[in-house]
Short mmCIF file of C-alpha atoms in Angstrom, two decimals:
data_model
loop_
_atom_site.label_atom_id
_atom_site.label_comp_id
_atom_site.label_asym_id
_atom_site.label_seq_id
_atom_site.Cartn_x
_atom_site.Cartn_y
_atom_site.Cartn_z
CA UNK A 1 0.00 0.00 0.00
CA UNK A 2 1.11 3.58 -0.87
CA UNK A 3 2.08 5.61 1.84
CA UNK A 4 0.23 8.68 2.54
CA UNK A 5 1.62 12.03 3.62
CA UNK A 6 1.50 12.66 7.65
CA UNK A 7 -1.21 14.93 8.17
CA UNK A 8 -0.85 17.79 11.12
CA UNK A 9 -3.24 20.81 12.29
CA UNK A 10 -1.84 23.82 11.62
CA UNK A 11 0.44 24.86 14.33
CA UNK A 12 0.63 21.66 15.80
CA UNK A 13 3.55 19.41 15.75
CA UNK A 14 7.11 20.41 17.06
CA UNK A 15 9.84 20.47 14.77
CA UNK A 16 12.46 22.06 12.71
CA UNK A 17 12.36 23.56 9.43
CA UNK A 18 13.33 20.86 7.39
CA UNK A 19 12.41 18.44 9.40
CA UNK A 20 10.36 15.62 7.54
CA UNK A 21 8.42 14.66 10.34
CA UNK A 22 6.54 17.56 10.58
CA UNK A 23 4.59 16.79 7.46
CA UNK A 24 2.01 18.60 6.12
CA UNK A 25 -0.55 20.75 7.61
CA UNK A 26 -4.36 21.36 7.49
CA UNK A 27 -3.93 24.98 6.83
CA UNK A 28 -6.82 25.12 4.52
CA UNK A 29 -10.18 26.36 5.70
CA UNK A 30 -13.95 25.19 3.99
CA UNK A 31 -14.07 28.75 2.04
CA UNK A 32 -10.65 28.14 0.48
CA UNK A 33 -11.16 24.73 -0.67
CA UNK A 34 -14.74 25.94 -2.07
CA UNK A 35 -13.33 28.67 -3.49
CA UNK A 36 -10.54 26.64 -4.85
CA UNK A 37 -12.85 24.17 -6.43
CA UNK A 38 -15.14 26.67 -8.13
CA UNK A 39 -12.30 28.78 -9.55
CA UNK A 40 -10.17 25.99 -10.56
CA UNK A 41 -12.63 25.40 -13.64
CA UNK A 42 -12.10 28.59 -14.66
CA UNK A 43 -8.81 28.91 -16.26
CA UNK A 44 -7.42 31.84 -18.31
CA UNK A 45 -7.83 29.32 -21.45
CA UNK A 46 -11.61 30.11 -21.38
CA UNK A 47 -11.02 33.67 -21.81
CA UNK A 48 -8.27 34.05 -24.29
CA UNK A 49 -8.59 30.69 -26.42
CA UNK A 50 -12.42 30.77 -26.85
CA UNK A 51 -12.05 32.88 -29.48
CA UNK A 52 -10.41 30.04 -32.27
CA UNK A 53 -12.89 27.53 -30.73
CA UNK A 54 -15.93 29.54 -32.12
CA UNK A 55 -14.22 30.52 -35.61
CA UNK A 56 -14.19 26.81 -35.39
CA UNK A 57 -17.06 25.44 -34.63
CA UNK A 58 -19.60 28.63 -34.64
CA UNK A 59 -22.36 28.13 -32.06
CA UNK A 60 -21.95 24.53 -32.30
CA UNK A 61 -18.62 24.77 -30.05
CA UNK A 62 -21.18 25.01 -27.19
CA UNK A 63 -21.72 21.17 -27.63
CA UNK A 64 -17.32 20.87 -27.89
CA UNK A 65 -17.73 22.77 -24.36
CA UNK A 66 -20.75 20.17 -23.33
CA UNK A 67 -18.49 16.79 -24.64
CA UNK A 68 -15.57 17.76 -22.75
CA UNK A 69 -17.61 18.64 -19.85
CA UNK A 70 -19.32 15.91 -19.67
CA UNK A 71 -15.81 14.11 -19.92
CA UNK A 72 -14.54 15.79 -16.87
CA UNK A 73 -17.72 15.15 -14.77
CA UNK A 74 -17.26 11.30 -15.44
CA UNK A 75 -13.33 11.57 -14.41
CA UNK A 76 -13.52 14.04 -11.63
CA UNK A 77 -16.67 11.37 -10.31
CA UNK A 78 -13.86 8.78 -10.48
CA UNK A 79 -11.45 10.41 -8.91
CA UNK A 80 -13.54 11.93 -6.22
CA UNK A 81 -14.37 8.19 -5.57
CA UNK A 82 -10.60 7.65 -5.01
CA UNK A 83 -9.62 10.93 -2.91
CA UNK A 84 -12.68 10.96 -0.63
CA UNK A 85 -11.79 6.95 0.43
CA UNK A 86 -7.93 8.53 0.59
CA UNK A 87 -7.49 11.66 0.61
CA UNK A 88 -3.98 12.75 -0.54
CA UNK A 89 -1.84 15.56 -1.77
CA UNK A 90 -0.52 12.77 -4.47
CA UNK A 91 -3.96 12.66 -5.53
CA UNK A 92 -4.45 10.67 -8.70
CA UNK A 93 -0.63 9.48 -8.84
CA UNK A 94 -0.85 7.85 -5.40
CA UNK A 95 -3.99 6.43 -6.17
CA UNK A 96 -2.30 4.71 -9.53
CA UNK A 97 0.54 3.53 -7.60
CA UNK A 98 -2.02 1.58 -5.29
CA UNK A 99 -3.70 0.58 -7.89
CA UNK A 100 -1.89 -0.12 -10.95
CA UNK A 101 1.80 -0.79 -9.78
CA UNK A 102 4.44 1.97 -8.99
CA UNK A 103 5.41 2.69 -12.37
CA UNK A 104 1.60 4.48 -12.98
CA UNK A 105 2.27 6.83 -10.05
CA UNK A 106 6.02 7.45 -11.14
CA UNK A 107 5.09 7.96 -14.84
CA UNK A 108 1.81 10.22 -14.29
CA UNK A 109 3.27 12.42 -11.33
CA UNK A 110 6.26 13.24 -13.03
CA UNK A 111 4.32 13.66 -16.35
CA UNK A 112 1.83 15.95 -14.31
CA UNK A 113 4.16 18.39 -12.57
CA UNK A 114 6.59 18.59 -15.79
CA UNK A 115 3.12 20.04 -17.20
CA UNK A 116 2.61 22.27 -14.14
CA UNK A 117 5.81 23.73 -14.86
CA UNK A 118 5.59 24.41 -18.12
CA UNK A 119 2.42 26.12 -17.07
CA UNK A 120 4.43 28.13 -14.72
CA UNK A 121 6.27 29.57 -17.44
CA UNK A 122 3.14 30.46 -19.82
CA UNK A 123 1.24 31.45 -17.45
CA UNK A 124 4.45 34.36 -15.78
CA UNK A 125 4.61 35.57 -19.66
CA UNK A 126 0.78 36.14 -20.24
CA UNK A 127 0.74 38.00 -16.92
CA UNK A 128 3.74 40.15 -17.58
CA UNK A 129 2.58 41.16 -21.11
CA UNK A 130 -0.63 42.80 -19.77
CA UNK A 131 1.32 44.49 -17.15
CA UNK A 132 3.97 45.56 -19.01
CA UNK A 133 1.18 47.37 -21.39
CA UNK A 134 0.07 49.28 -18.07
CA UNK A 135 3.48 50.37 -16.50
CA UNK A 136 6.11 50.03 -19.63
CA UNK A 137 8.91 51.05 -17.37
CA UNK A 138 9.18 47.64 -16.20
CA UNK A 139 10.59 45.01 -18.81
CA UNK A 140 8.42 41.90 -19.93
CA UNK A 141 11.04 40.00 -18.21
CA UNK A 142 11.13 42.04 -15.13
CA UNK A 143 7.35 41.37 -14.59
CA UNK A 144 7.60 37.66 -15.07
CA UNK A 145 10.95 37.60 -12.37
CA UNK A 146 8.55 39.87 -9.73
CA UNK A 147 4.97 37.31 -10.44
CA UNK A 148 7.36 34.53 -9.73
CA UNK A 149 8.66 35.65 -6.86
CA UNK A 150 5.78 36.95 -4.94
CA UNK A 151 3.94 33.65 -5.76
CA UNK A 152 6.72 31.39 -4.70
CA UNK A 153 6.70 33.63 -1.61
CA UNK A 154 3.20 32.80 -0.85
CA UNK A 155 3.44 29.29 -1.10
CA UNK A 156 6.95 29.05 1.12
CA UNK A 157 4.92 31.20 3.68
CA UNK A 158 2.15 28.30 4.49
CA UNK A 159 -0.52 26.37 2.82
CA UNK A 160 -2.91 28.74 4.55
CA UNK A 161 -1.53 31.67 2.29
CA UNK A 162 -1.92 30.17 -0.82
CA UNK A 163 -5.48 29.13 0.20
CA UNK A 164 -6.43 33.03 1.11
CA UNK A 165 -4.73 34.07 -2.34
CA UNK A 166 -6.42 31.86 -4.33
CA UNK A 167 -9.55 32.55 -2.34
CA UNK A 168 -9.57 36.17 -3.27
CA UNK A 169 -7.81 35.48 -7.31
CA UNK A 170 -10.77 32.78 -7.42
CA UNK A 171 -13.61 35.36 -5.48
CA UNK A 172 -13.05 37.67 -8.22
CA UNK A 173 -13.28 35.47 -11.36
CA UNK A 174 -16.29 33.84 -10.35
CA UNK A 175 -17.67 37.46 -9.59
CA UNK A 176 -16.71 38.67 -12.83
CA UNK A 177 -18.24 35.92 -15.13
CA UNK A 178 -21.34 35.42 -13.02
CA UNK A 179 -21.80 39.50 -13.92
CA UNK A 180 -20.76 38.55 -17.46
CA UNK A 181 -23.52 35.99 -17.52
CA UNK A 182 -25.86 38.21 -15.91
CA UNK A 183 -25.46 41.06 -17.87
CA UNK A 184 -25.16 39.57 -21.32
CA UNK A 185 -28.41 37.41 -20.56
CA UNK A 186 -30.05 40.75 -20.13
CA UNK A 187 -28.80 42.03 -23.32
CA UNK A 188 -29.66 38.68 -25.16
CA UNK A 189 -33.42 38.68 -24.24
CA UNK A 190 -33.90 42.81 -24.84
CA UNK A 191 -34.04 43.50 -21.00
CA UNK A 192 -30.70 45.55 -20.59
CA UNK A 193 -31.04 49.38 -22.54
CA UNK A 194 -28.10 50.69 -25.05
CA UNK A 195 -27.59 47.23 -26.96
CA UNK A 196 -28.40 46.57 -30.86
CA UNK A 197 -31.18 44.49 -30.98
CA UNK A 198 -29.90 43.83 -34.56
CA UNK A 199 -26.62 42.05 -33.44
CA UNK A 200 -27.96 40.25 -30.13
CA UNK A 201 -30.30 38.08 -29.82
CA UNK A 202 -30.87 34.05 -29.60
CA UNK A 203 -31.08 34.15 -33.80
CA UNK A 204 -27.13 34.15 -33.37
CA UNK A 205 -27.41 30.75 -32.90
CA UNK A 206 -29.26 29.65 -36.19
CA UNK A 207 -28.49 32.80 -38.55
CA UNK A 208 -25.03 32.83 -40.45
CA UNK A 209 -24.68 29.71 -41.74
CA UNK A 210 -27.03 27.50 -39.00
CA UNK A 211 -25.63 26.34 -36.05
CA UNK A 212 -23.09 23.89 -36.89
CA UNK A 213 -21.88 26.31 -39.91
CA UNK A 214 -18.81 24.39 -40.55
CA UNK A 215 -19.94 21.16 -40.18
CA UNK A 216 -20.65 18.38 -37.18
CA UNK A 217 -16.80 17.65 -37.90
CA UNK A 218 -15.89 21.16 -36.41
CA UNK A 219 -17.08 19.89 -33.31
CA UNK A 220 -14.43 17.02 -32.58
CA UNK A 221 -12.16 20.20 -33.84
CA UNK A 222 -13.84 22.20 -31.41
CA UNK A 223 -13.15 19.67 -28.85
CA UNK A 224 -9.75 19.32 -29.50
CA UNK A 225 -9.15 23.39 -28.78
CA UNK A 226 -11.31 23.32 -25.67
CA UNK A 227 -10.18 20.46 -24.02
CA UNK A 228 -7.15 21.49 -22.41
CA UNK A 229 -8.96 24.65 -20.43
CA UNK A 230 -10.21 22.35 -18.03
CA UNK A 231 -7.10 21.19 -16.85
CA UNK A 232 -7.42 22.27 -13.10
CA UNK A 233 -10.50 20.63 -12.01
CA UNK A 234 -8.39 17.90 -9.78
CA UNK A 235 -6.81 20.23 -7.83
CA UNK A 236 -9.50 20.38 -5.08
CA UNK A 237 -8.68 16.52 -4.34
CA UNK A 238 -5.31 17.51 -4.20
CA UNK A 239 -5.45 20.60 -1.90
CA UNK A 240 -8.13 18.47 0.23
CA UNK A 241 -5.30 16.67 1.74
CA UNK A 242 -4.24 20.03 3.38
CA UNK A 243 -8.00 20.65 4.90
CA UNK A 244 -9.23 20.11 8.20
CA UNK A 245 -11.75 17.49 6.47
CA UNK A 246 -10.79 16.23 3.71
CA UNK A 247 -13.30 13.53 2.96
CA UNK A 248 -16.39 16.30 2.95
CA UNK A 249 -13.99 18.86 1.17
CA UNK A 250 -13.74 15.90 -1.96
CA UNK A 251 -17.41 14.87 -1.76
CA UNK A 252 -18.49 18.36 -2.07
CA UNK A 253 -15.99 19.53 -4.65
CA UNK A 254 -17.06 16.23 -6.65
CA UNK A 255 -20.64 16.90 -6.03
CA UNK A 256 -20.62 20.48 -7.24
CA UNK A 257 -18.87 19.82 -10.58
CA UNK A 258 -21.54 19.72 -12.76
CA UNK A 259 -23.09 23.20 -11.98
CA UNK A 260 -19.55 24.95 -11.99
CA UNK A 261 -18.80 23.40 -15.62
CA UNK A 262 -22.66 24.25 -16.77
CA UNK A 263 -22.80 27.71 -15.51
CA UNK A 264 -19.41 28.92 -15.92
CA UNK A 265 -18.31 27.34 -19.57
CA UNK A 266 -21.39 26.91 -21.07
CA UNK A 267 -23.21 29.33 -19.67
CA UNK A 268 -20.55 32.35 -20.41
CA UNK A 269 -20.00 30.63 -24.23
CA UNK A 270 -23.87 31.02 -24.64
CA UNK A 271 -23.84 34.48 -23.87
CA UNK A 272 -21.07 35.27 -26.11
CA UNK A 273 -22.39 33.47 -29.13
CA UNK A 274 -25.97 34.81 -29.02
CA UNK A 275 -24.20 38.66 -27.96
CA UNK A 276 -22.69 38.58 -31.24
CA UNK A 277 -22.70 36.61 -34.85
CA UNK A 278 -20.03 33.83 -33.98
CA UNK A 279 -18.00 35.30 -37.63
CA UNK A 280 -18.24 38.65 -36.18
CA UNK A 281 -14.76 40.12 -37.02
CA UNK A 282 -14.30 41.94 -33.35
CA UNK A 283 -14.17 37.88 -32.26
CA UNK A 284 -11.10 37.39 -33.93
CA UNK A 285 -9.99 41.26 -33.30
CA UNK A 286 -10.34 41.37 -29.32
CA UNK A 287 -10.98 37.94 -28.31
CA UNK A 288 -14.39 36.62 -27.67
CA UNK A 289 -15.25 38.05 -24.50
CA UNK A 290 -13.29 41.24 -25.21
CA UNK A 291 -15.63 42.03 -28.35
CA UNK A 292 -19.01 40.88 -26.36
CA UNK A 293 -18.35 43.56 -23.32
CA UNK A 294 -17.50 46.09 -26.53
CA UNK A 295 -21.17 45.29 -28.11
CA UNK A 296 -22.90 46.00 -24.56
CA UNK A 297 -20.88 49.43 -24.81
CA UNK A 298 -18.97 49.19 -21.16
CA UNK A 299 -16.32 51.85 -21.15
CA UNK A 300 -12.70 50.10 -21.63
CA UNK A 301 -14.35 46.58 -22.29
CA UNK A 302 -10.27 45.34 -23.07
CA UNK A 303 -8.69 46.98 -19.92
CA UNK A 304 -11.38 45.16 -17.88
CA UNK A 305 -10.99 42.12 -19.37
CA UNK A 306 -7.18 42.17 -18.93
CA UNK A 307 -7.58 43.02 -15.06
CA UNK A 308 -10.24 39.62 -15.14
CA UNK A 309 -7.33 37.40 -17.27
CA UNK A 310 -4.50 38.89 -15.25
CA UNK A 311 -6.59 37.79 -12.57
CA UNK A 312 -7.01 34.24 -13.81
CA UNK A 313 -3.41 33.87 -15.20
CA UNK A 314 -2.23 35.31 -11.12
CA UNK A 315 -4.41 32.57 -10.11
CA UNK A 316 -3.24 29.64 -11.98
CA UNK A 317 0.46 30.48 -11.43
CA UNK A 318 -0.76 30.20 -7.30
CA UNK A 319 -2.39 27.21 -7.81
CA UNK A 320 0.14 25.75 -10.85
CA UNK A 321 2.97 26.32 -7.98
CA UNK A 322 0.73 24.70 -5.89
CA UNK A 323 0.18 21.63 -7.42
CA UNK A 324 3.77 20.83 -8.74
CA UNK A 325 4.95 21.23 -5.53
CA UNK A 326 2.09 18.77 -4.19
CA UNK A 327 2.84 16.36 -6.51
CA UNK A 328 6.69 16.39 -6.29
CA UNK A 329 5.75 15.95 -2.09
CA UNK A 330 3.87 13.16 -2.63
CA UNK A 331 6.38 11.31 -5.45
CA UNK A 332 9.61 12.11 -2.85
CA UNK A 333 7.27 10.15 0.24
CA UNK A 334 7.25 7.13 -2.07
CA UNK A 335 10.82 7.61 -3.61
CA UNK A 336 9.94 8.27 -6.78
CA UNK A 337 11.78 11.60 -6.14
CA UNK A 338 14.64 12.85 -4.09
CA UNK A 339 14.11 12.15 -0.46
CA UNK A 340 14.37 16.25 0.35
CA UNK A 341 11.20 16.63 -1.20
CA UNK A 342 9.31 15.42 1.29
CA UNK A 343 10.69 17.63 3.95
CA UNK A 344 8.46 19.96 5.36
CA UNK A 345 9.31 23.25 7.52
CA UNK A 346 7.51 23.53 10.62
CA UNK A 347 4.58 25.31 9.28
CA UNK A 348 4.46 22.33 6.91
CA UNK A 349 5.30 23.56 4.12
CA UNK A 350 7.04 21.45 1.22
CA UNK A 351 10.06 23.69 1.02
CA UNK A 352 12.30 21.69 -1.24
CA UNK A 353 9.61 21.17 -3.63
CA UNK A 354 8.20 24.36 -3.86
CA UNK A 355 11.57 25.92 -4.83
CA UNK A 356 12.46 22.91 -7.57
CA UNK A 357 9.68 23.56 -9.29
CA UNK A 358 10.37 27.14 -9.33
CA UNK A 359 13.58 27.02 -11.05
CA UNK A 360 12.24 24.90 -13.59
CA UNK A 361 9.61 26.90 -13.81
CA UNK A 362 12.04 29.87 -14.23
CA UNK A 363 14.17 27.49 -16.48
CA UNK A 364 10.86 27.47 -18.48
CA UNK A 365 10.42 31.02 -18.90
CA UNK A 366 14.10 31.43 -19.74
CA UNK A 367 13.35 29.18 -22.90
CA UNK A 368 10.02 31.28 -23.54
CA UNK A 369 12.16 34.43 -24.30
CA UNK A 370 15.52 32.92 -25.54
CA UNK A 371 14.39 30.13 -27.42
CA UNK A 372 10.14 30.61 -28.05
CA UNK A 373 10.05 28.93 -31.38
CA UNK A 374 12.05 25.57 -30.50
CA UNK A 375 13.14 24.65 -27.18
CA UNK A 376 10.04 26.07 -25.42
CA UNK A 377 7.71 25.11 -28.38
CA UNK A 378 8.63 21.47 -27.80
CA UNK A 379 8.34 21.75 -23.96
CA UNK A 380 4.53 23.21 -24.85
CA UNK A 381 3.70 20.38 -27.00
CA UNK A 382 5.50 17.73 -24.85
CA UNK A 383 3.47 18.77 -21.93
CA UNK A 384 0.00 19.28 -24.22
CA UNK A 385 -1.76 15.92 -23.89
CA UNK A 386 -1.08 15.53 -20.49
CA UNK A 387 -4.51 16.38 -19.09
CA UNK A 388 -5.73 13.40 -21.34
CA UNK A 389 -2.96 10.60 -19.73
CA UNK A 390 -3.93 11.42 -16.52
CA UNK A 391 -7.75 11.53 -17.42
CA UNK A 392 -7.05 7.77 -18.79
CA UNK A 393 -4.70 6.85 -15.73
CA UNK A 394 -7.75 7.89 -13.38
CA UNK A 395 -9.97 5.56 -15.20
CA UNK A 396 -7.72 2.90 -15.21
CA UNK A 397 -7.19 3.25 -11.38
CA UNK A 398 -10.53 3.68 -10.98
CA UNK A 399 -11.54 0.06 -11.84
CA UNK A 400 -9.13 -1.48 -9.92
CA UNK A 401 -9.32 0.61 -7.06
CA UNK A 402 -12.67 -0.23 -6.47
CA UNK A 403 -12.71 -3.41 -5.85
CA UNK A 404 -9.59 -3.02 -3.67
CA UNK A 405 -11.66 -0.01 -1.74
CA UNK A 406 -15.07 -2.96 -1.53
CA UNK A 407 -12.59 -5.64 0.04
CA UNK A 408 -10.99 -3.75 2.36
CA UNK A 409 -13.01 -0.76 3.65
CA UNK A 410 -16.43 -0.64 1.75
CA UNK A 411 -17.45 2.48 4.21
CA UNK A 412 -14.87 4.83 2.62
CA UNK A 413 -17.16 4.43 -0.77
CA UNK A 414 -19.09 7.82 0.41
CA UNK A 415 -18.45 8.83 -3.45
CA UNK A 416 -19.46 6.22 -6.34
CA UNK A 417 -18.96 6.15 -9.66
CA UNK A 418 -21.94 6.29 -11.75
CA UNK A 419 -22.82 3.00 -14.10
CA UNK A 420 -19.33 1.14 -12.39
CA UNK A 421 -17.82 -0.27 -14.48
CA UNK A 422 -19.33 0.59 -17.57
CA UNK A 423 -19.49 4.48 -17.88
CA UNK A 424 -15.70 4.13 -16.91
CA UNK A 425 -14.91 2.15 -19.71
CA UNK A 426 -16.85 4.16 -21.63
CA UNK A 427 -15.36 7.41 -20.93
CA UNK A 428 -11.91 5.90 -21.47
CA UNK A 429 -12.95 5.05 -24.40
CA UNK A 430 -13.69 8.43 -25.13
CA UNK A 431 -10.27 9.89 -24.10
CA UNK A 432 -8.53 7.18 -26.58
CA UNK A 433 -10.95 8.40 -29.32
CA UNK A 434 -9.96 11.83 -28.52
CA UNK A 435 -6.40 11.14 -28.49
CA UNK A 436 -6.31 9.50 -31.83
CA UNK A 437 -8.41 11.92 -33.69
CA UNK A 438 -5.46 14.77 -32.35
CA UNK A 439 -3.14 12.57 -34.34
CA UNK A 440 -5.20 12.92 -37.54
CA UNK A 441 -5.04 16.85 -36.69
CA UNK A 442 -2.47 19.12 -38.68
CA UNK A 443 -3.96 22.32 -38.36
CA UNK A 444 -3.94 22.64 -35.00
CA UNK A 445 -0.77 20.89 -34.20
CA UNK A 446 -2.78 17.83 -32.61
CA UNK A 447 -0.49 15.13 -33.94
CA UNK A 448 2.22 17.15 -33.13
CA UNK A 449 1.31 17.60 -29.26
CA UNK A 450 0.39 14.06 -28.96
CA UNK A 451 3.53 12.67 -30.74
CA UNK A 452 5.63 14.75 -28.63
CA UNK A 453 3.74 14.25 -25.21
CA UNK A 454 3.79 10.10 -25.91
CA UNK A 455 7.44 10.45 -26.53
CA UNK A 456 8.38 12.43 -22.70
CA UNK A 457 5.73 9.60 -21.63
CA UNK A 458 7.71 7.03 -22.96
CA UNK A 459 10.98 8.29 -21.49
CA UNK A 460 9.32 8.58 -18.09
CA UNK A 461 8.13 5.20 -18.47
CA UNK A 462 11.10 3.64 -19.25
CA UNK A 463 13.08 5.50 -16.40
CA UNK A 464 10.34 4.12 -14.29
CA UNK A 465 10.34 0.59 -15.00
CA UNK A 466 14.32 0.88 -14.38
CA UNK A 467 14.11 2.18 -11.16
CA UNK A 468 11.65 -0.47 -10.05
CA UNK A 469 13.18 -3.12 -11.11
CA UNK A 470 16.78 -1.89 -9.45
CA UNK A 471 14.56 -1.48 -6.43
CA UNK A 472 13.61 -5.29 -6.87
CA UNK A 473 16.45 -6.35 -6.85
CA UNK A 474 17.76 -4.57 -4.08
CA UNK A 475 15.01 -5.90 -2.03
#
């Protein structure tokens, strides 16, 4: 059986910085892991890459949104099966490693925080592009160094810090596209004053060209474009192992899934593609959102919306720094990584891991300015089908965890899986459809992403059937 990280309240627990025995701490209160699991759907990928999905797809890319949420309902109801039996900070890897063998839980925690890192990186450059176009004085670079620093300074400070940052980054994107929603429902059904009745107006949806303009093929494009912005929705299992209880923090993050993908996804895309004709030119001019605050005539519609991405972007760098750091915790406590990364100081924070990933991530954005077109374009594509490995390594872990779960402790089973076993198979199914029709994708750079990202898997896996076997025979 994996072992799981010691588990302390915070302030409790003598010990040095450094000293692994501390482990870590529940420094997370209920409003910080709710916050955390209704702004970790919301990534800055629905507000700058919408745009491409509805040249796309046109309206139709609300069913793309609708597939892949559907998608992440079944796997987050998997793995909210998993975490609320176990709650861990190695989440889905530790899970695999009980389940499927040690080499799962190697290969899918490294793959995950090598993504999380390369995250780090994209995510320090959007940020200090928009604030570089409000004070100039400060280089791109210089923005990037001073995001990255005040984050990392967060998360060294105590768990409890990154959940009241991510509380308030969260507060106000959930704020801001509930108003969005609000509004541009008003303006949709003739309520709100000042808006052409011409341009809005639920005829968007069957007007220029019907509603699948391009096409029912434009929606597996669609898909393909959209999938990737709802990479965040496990961290809640994995911050859970920080909370004071952890097995109602998973069950209620789990239960709540569906309404946070429906309202927030589906129900901002609606508004945007009934605001405005989906081949509006201001779409591919401002960004989608961008051009459907414009048509409702708010006053600096793209300085607002930068404040609400720069928002988002601060927020996933938190919670990006987060999570690697997690995850590189959890692999050192079952030596799949260097033993000092499961040292703790005494607030319990992962020290060691928190400041790896860092300079990778600073590695990262290194490459992003030096070498954008080649060394950093292959770490972006290496790291692009991620999401969809671990999606498939939850359903995988998923079958046979179940059973393990039944034999030895059917009580922890608070969460089930829908339809066990057959909507699991199904939706892996799904993800393996998904993943091959990326590799007949050229336009987008599908085949390219998956190509790449099964290549680092392959390395990973290889590294990791080494080390196990060395460890066999040691043993």
């Amino acid at each position: 059986m994996t072992s799981q990280p010691t588990l302390t309240k915070a302030g409790n627990g003598p010990g040095e910085p450094g000293d692994p025995g501390t482990g870590l701490q529940a420094g997370l209160k209920n409003r910080h892991l709710s916050m955390i699991a209704i702004g970790g759907v919301i990534g800055a990928g629905l507000f700058v890459g919408s745009s491409s999905g509805i040249a796309t797809a046109g309206p139709g890319i609300l069913l793309s949104y609708a597939l892949v949420g559907t998608l992440v309902v079944f796997v987050m109801r998997m793995l909210g099966e998993m975490s609320a039996a176990n709650p861990t900070s190695g989440s889905f890897s530790a899970h695999a490693d009980r389940a499927l063998g040690p080499w799962a839980g190697f290969s899918i925690g490294w793959l995950y925080w090598f993504f999380w890192v390369v995250v780090l990186a994209v995510e320090a450059t959007a940020g200090a592009k928009i604030l570089e176009g409000w004070i100039p004085a400060v280089p791109q670079w210089g923005w990037a160094l001073i995001v990255m620093v005040v984050l990392t300074a967060t998360n060294l400070a105590s768990v409890g810090s990154y959940g009241e940052f991510e509380f308030w980054f969260a507060g106000i994107k959930v704020v801001a596209i509930a108003a969005f929603i609000v509004v541009g429902g008003l303006a949709v059904f003739g309520v709100l004053p000042g808006v052409d009745s011409d341009q809005a107006g639920l005829s968007n949806l069957t007007e220029h060209g019907g509603f699948l303009p391009n096409g029912p093929g434009a929606v597996l494009t669609g898909v393909l474009l959209v999938v990737f912005s709802f990479m965040g929705s496990e961290i809640p299992t994995l911050a859970a192992g920080e909370s004071e209880d952890p097995q109602r923090a998973v069950t209620k993050a789990t239960n709540s899934i569906i309404w946070r993908i429906a309202v927030f996804y589906l129900g901002s895309i609606f508004v945007v593609v009934t605001l405005l004709p989906w081949d509006s030119q201001s779409i591919v001019d401002l960004g989608s959102y961008v051009a459907a605050l414009d048509s409702l005539g708010i006053p600096n519609a793209g300085e607002v919306m930068n404040f609400i991405v720069l928002t988002s972007v601060l927020s996933c760098l938190n919670s990006g720094l987060y999570t690697a750091s997690r995850m590189a915790f959890s692999l050192g406590q079952r030596g799949d990584a260097p033993k000092a990364f499961a040292r703790t100081t005494r607030r319990g924070v992962p020290q060691t891991a928190i400041l790896s990933s860092v300079v990778f991530g600073f590695v990262a954005v290194f490459f992003n300015y030096k070498f954008p077109d080649t060394v950093f374009l292959f770490l972006l594509n290496s790291s692009g089908a991620v999401a969809l490995f671990v999606w498939l390594v939850i359903c995988f872990s998923q079958l046979r965890l179940r059973k393990i779960i039944q034999a030895e402790a059917p009580e922890k089973l608070v969460v089930r899986m829908w339809l066990y076993p057959y909507l699991t198979w199904v939706t892996a199914g799904v993800i393996v459809f998904v993943l091959g029709y990326m590799l007949t994708d050229t336009e987008h750079d599908g085949r390219t992403t998956v190509l790449l990202t099964l290549l680092v898997a392959a390395i990973v896996l290889v590294i990791a059937v080494v080390k196990q076997r060395i460890v066999a025979r040691r043993s």
